[in-house]
PDB file of C-alpha atoms in Angstrom:
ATOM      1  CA  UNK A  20       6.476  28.685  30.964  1.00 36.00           C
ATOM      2  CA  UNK A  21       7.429  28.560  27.301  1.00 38.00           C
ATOM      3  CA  UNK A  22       4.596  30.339  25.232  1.00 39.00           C
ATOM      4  CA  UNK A  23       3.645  29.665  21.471  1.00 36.00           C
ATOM      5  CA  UNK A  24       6.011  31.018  18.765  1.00 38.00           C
ATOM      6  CA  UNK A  25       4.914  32.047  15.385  1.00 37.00           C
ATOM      7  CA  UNK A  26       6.938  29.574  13.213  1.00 48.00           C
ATOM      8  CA  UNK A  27       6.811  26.189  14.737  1.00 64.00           C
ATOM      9  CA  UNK A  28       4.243  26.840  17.384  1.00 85.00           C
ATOM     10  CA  UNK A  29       6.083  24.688  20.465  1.00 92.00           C
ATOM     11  CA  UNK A  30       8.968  27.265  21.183  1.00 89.00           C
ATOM     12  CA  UNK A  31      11.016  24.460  23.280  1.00 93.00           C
ATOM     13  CA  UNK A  32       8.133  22.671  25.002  1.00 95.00           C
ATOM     14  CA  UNK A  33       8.595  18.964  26.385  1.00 97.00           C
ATOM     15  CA  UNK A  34       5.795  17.002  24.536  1.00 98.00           C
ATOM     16  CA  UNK A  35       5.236  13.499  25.697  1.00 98.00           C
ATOM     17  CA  UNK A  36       4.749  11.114  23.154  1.00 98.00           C
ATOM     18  CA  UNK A  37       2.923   8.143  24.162  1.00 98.00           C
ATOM     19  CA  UNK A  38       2.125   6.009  21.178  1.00 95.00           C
ATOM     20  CA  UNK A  39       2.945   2.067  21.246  1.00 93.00           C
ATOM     21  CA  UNK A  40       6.926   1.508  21.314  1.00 88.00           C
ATOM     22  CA  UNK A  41       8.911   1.921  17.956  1.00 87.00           C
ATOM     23  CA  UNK A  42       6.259   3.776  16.298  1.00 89.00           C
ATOM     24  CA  UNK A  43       7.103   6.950  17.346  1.00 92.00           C
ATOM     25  CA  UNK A  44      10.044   8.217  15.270  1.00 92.00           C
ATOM     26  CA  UNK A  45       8.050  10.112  13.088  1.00 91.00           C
ATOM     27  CA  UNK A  46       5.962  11.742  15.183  1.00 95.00           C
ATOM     28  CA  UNK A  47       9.127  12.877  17.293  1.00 96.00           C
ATOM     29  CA  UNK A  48      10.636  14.333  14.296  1.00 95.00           C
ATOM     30  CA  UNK A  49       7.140  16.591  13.721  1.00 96.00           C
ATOM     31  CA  UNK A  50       7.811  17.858  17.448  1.00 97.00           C
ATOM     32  CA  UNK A  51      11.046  18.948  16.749  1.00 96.00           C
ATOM     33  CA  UNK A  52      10.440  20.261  13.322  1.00 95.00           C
ATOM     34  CA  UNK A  53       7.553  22.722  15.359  1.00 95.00           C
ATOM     35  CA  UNK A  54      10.551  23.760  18.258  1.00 95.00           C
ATOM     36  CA  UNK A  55       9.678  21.175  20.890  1.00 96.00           C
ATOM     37  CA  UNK A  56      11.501  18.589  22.266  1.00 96.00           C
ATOM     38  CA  UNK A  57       9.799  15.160  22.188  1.00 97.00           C
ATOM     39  CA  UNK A  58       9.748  12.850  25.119  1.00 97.00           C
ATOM     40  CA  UNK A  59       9.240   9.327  24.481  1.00 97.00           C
ATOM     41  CA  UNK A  60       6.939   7.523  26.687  1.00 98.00           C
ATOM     42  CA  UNK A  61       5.197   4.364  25.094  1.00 97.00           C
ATOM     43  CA  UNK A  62       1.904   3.403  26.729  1.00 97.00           C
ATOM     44  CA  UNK A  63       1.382   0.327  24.240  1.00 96.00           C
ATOM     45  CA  UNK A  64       3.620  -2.194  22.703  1.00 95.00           C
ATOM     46  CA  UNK A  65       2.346  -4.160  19.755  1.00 95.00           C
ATOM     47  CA  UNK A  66       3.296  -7.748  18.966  1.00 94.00           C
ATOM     48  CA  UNK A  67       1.497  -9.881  15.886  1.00 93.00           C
ATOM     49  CA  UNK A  68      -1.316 -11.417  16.280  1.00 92.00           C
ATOM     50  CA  UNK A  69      -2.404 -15.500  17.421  1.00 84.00           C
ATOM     51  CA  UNK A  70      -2.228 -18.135  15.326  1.00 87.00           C
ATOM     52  CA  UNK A  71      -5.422 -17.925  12.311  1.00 93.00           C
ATOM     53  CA  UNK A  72      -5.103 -14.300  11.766  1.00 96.00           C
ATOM     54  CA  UNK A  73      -3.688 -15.233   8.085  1.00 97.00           C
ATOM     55  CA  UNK A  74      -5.924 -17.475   7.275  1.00 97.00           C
ATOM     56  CA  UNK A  75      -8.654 -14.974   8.666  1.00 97.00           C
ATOM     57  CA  UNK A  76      -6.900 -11.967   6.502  1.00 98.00           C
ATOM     58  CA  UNK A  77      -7.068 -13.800   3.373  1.00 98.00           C
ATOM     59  CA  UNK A  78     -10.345 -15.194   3.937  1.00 98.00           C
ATOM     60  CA  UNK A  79     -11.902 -11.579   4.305  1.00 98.00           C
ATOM     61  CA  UNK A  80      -9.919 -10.100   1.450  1.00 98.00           C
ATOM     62  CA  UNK A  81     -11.674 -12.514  -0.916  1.00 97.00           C
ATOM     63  CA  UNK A  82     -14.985 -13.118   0.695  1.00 97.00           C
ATOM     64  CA  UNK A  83     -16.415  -9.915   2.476  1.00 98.00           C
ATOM     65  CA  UNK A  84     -17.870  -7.149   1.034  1.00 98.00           C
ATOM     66  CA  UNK A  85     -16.407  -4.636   3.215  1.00 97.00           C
ATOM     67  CA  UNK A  86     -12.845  -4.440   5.423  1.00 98.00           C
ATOM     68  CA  UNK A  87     -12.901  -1.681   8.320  1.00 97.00           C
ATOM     69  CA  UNK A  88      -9.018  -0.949   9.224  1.00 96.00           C
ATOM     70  CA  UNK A  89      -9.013   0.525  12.504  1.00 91.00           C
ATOM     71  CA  UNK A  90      -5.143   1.992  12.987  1.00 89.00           C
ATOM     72  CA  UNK A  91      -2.334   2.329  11.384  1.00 90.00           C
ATOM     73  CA  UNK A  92      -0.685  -0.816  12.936  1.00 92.00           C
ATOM     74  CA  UNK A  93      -3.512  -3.102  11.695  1.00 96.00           C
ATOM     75  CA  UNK A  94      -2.831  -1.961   7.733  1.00 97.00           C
ATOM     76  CA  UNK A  95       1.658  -2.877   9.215  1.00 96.00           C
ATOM     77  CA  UNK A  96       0.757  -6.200  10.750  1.00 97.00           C
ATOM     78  CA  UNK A  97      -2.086  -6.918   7.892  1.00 98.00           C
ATOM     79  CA  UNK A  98       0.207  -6.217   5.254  1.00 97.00           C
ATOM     80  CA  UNK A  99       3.079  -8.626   6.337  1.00 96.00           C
ATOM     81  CA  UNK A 100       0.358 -11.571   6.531  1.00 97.00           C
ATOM     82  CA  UNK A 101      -1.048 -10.754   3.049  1.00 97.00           C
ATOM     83  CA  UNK A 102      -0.954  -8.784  -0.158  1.00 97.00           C
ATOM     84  CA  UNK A 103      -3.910  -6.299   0.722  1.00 97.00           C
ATOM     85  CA  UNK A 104      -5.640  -6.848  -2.915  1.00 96.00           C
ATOM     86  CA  UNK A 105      -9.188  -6.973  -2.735  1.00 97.00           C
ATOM     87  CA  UNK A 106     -12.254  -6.219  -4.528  1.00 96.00           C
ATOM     88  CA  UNK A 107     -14.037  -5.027  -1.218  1.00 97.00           C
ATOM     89  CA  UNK A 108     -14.792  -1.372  -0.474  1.00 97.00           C
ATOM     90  CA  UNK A 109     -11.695  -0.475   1.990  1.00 97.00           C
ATOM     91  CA  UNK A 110     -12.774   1.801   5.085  1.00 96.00           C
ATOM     92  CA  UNK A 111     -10.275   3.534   7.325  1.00 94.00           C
ATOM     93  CA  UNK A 112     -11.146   4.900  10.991  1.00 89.00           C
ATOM     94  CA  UNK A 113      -9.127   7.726  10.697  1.00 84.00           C
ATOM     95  CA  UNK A 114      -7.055  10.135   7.864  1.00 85.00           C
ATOM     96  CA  UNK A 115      -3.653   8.149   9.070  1.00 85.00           C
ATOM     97  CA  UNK A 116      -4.918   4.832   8.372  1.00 91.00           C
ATOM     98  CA  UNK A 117      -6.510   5.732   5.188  1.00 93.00           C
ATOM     99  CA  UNK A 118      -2.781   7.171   4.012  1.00 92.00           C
ATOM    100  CA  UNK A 119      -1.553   3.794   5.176  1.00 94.00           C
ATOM    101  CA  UNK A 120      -4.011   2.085   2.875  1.00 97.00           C
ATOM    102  CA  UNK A 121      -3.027   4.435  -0.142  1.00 97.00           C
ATOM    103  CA  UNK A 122       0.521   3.177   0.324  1.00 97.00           C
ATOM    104  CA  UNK A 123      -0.551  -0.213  -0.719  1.00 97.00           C
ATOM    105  CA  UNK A 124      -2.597   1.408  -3.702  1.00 96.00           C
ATOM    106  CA  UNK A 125      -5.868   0.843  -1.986  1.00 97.00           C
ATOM    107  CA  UNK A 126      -9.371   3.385  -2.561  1.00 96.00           C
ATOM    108  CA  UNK A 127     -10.083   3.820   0.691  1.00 96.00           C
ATOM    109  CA  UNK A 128     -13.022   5.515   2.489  1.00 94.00           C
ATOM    110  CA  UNK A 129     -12.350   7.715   6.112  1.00 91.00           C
ATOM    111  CA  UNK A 130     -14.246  10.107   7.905  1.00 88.00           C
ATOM    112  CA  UNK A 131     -12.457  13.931   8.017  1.00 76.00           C
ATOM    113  CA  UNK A 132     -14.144  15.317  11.083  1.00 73.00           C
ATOM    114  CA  UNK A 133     -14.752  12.809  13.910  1.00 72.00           C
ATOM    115  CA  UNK A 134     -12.008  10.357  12.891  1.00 67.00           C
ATOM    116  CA  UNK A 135     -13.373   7.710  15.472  1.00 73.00           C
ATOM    117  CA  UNK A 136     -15.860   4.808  15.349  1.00 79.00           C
ATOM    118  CA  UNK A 137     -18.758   7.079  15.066  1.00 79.00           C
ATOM    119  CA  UNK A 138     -17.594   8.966  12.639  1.00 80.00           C
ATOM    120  CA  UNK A 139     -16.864   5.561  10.512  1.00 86.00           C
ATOM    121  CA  UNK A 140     -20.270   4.559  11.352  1.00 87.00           C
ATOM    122  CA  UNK A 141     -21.653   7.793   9.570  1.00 86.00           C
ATOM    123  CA  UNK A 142     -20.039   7.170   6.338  1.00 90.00           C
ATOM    124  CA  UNK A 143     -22.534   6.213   3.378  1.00 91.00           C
ATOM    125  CA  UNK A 144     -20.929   2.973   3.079  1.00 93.00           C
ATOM    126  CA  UNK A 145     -21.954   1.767   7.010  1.00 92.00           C
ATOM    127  CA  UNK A 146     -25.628   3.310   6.861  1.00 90.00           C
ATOM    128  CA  UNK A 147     -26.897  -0.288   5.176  1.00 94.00           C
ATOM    129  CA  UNK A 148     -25.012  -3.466   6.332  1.00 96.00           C
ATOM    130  CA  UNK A 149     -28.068  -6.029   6.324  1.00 97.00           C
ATOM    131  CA  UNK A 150     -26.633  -9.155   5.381  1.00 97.00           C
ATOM    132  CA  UNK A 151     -23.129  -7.956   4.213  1.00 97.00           C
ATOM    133  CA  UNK A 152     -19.938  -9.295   5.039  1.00 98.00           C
ATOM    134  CA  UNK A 153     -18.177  -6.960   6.864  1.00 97.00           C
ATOM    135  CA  UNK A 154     -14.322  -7.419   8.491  1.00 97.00           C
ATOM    136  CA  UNK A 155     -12.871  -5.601  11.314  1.00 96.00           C
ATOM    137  CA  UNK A 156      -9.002  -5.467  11.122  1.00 97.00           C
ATOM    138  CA  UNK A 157      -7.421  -4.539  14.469  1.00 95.00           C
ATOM    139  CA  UNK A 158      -6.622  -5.967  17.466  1.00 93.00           C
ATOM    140  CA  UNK A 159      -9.412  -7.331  20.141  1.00 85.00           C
ATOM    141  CA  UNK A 160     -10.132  -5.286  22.906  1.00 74.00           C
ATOM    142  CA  UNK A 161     -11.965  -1.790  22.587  1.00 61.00           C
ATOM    143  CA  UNK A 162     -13.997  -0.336  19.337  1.00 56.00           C
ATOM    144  CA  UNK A 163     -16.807  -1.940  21.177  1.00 78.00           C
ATOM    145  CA  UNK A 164     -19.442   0.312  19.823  1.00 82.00           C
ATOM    146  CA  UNK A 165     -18.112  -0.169  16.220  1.00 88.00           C
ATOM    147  CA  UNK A 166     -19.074  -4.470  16.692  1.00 91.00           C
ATOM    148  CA  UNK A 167     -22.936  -3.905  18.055  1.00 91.00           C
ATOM    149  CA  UNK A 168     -23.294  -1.539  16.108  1.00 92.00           C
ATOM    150  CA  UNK A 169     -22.874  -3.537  12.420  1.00 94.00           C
ATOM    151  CA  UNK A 170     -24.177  -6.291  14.985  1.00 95.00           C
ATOM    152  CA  UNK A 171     -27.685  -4.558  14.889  1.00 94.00           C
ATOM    153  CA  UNK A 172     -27.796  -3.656  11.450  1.00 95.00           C
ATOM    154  CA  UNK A 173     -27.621  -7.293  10.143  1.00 97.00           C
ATOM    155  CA  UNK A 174     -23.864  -7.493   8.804  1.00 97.00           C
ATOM    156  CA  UNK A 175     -22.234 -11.025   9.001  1.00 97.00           C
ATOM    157  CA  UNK A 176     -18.804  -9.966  11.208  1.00 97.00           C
ATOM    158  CA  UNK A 177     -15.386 -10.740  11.213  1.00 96.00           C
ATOM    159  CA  UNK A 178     -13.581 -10.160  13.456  1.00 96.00           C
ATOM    160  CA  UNK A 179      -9.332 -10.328  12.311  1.00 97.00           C
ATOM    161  CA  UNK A 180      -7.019  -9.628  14.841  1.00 96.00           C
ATOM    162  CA  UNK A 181      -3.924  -8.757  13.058  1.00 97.00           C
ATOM    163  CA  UNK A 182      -2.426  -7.514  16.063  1.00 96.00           C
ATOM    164  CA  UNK A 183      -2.331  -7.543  19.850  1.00 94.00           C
ATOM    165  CA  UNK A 184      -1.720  -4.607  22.475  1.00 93.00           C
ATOM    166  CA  UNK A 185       0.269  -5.870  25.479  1.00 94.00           C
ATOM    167  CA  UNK A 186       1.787  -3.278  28.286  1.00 95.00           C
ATOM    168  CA  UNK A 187       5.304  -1.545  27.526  1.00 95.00           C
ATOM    169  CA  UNK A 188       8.439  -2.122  28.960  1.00 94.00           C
ATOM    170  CA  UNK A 189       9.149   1.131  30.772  1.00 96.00           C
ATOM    171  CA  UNK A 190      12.661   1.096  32.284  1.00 96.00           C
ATOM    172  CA  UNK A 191      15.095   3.432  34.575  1.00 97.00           C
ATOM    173  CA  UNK A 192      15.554   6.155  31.591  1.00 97.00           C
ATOM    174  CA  UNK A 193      11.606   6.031  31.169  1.00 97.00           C
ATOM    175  CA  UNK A 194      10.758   7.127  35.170  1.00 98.00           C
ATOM    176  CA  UNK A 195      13.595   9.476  35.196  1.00 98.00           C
ATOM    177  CA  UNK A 196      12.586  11.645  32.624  1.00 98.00           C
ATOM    178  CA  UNK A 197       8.972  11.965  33.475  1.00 98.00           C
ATOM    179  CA  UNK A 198      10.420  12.905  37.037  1.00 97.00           C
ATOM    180  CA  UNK A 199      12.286  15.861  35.045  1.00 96.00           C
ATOM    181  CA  UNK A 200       9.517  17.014  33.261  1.00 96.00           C
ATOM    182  CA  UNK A 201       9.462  20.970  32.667  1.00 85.00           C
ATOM    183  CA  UNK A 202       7.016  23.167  33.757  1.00 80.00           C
ATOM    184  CA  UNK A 203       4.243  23.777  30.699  1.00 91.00           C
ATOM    185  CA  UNK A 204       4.921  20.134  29.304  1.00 97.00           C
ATOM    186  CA  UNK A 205       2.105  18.268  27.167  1.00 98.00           C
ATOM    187  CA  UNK A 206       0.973  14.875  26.960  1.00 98.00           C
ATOM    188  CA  UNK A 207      -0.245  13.298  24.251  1.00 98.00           C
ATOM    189  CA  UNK A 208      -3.122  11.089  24.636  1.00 97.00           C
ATOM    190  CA  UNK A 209      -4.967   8.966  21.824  1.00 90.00           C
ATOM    191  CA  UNK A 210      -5.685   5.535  23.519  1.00 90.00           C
ATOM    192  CA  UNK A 211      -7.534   4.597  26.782  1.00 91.00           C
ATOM    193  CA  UNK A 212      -5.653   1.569  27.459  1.00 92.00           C
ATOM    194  CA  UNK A 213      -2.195   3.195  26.425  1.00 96.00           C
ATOM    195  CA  UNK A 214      -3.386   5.965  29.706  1.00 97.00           C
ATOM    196  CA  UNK A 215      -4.025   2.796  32.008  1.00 96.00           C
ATOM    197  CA  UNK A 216      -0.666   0.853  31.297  1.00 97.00           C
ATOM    198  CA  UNK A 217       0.970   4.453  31.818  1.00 98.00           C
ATOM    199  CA  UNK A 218      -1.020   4.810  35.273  1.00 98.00           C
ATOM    200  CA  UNK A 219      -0.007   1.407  36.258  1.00 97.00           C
ATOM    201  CA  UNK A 220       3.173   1.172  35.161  1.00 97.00           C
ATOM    202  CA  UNK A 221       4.993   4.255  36.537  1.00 98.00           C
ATOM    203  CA  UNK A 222       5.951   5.175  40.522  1.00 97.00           C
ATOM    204  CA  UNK A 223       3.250   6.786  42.162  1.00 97.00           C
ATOM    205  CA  UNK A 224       5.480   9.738  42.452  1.00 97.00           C
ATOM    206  CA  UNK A 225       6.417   9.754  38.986  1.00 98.00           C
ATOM    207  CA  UNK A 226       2.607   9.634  37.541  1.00 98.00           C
ATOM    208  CA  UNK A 227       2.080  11.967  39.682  1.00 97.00           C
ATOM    209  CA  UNK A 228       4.616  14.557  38.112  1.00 97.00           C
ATOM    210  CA  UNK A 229       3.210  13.377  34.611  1.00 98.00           C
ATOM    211  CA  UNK A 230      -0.340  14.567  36.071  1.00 97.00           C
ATOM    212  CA  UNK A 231       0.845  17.537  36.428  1.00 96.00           C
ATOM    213  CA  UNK A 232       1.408  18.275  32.738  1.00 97.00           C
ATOM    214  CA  UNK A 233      -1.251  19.424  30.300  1.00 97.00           C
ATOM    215  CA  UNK A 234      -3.038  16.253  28.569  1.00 98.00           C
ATOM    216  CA  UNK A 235      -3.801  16.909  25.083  1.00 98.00           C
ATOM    217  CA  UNK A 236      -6.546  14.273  24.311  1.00 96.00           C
ATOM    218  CA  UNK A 237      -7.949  13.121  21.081  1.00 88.00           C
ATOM    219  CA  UNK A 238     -11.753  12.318  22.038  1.00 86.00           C
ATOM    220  CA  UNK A 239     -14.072  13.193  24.556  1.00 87.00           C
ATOM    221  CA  UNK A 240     -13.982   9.412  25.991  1.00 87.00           C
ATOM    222  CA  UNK A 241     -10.169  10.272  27.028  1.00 93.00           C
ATOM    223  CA  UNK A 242     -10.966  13.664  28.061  1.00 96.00           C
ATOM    224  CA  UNK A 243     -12.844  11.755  30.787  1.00 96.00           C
ATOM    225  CA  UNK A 244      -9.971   8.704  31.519  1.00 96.00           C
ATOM    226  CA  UNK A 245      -7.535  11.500  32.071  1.00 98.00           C
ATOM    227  CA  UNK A 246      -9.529  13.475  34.178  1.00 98.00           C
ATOM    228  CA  UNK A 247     -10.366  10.430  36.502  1.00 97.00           C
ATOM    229  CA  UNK A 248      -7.002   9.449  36.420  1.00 97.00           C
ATOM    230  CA  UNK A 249      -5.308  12.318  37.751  1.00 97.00           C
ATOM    231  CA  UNK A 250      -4.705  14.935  35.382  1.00 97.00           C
ATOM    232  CA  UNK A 251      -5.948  18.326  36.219  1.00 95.00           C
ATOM    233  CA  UNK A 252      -5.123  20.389  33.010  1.00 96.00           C
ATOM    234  CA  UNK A 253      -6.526  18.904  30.216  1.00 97.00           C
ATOM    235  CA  UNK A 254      -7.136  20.226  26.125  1.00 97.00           C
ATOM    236  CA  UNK A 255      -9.445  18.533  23.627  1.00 95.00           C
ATOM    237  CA  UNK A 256      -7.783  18.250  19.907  1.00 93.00           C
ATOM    238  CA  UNK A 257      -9.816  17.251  17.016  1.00 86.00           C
ATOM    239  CA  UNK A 258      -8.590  13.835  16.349  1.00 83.00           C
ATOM    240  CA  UNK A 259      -5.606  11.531  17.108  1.00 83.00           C
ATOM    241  CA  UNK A 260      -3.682  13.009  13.947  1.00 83.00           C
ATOM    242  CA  UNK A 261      -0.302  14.327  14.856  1.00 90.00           C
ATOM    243  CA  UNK A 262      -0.782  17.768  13.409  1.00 90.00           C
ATOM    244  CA  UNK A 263      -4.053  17.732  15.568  1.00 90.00           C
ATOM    245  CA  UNK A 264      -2.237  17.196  18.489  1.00 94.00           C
ATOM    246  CA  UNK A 265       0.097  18.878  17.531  1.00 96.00           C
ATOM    247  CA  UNK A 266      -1.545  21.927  17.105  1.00 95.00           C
ATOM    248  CA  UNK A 267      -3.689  21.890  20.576  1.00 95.00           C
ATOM    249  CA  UNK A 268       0.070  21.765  22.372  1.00 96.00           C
ATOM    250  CA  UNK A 269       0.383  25.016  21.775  1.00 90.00           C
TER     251      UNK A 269
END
């Protein structure tokens, strides 16, 4: 089983990369920069979102007092709707999103620790929403605490759904390749749904050589999804950041 080196850490490991189709480049490039060799296995795709999320957009970047950006993708699809200019305090749910927002010369406000929704929900910024306008760029579908929570504290929601998360198209090259996977292999988990499309999506016989790898999950949620979906080996990393991961692949 390849072992931990001391320069780049991953020594020749596979690691599975499982973030949403033609986002991964980067990422891959990290893994190889540590010694591994990245495997690319998208669990999401992500096409623009319905008819009104302009409008929406550029309703909330005048009106509301505070915009909540929950992934990288939503500050991508946002930003080919609208200029992001706005006199609103910016929030980020993670240290990725919040460098996304920089790049479009936005202050922006993230947690550093628990880079999830409640570790948005702590910042100072959250702790009184009583009658503010508050917008949630994303895509529907999960952050479900993140809504009743600003729900219960008074905050006048909206909701913007930039973007959508549909299953991937996983083809021939796909199956094949998790059906070669290497002894001492990682995969890298940082969504729920991106786990289920994987689970449904693949021969039982190839998910069931994936389960045999290590998981590497970003949150305790997923530490439980991958458990009751199969995989027997699993490691906890601090957040969904790819040095994060990274790091708990060793």
């Amino acid at each position: 089983m390849p072992h931990a080196s001391s320069s780049g850490g991953l020594d020749g490991r596979v690691i599975v990369i499982t973030r949403p189709a033609g986002t991964a480049s980067a990422f891959a490039r990290q893994v190889r920069a540590r010694g591994g060799v990245p495997l690319l296995l998208p669990g999401l795709a992500l096409r623009a979102g319905e008819d009104g999320a302009r409008a929406a957009l550029r309703e909330a970047l005048r009106q509301d007092d505070l915009l909540l950006f929950t992934s990288p993708a939503a500050v991508r699809f946002a930003a080919a709707l609208a200029p992001l200019r706005t006199r609103a305090s910016v929030l980020a749910v993670g240290q990725g999103t919040a460098a996304a927002l920089r790049r479009h010369g936005l202050a922006v406000q993230a947690p550093t620790r628990q880079q999830d929704s409640e570790g948005l929900l702590d910042l100072p910024a959250l702790r009184d929403v009583q009658g503010r306008g508050v917008a949630l760029i994303g895509a529907s579908g999960g952050r479900g605490l993140l809504q009743q929570r600003l729900l219960d504290g008074g905050a006048r929601l909206r909701e913007v759904w930039v973007y959508r998360r549909t299953a991937p198209r996983l083809d021939r090259r796909h199956v094949e390749a998790v059906r070669q996977l290497r002894p001492g292999a990682r995969v890298l988990l940082s969504s729920a749904q991106a786990l289920a499309n994987l689970h449904a999506g693949l021969p039982p016989d190839a998910w069931a050589r994936l389960c045999h790898a290590v998981a590497v999950v970003s949150s305790e949620r997923l530490q439980a999804a991958a458990r009751e979906a199969g995989f027997r080996h699993i490691r906890r990393a601090p957040s969904a950041m790819p040095a994060d991961l990274l790091s708990a692949s060793r």
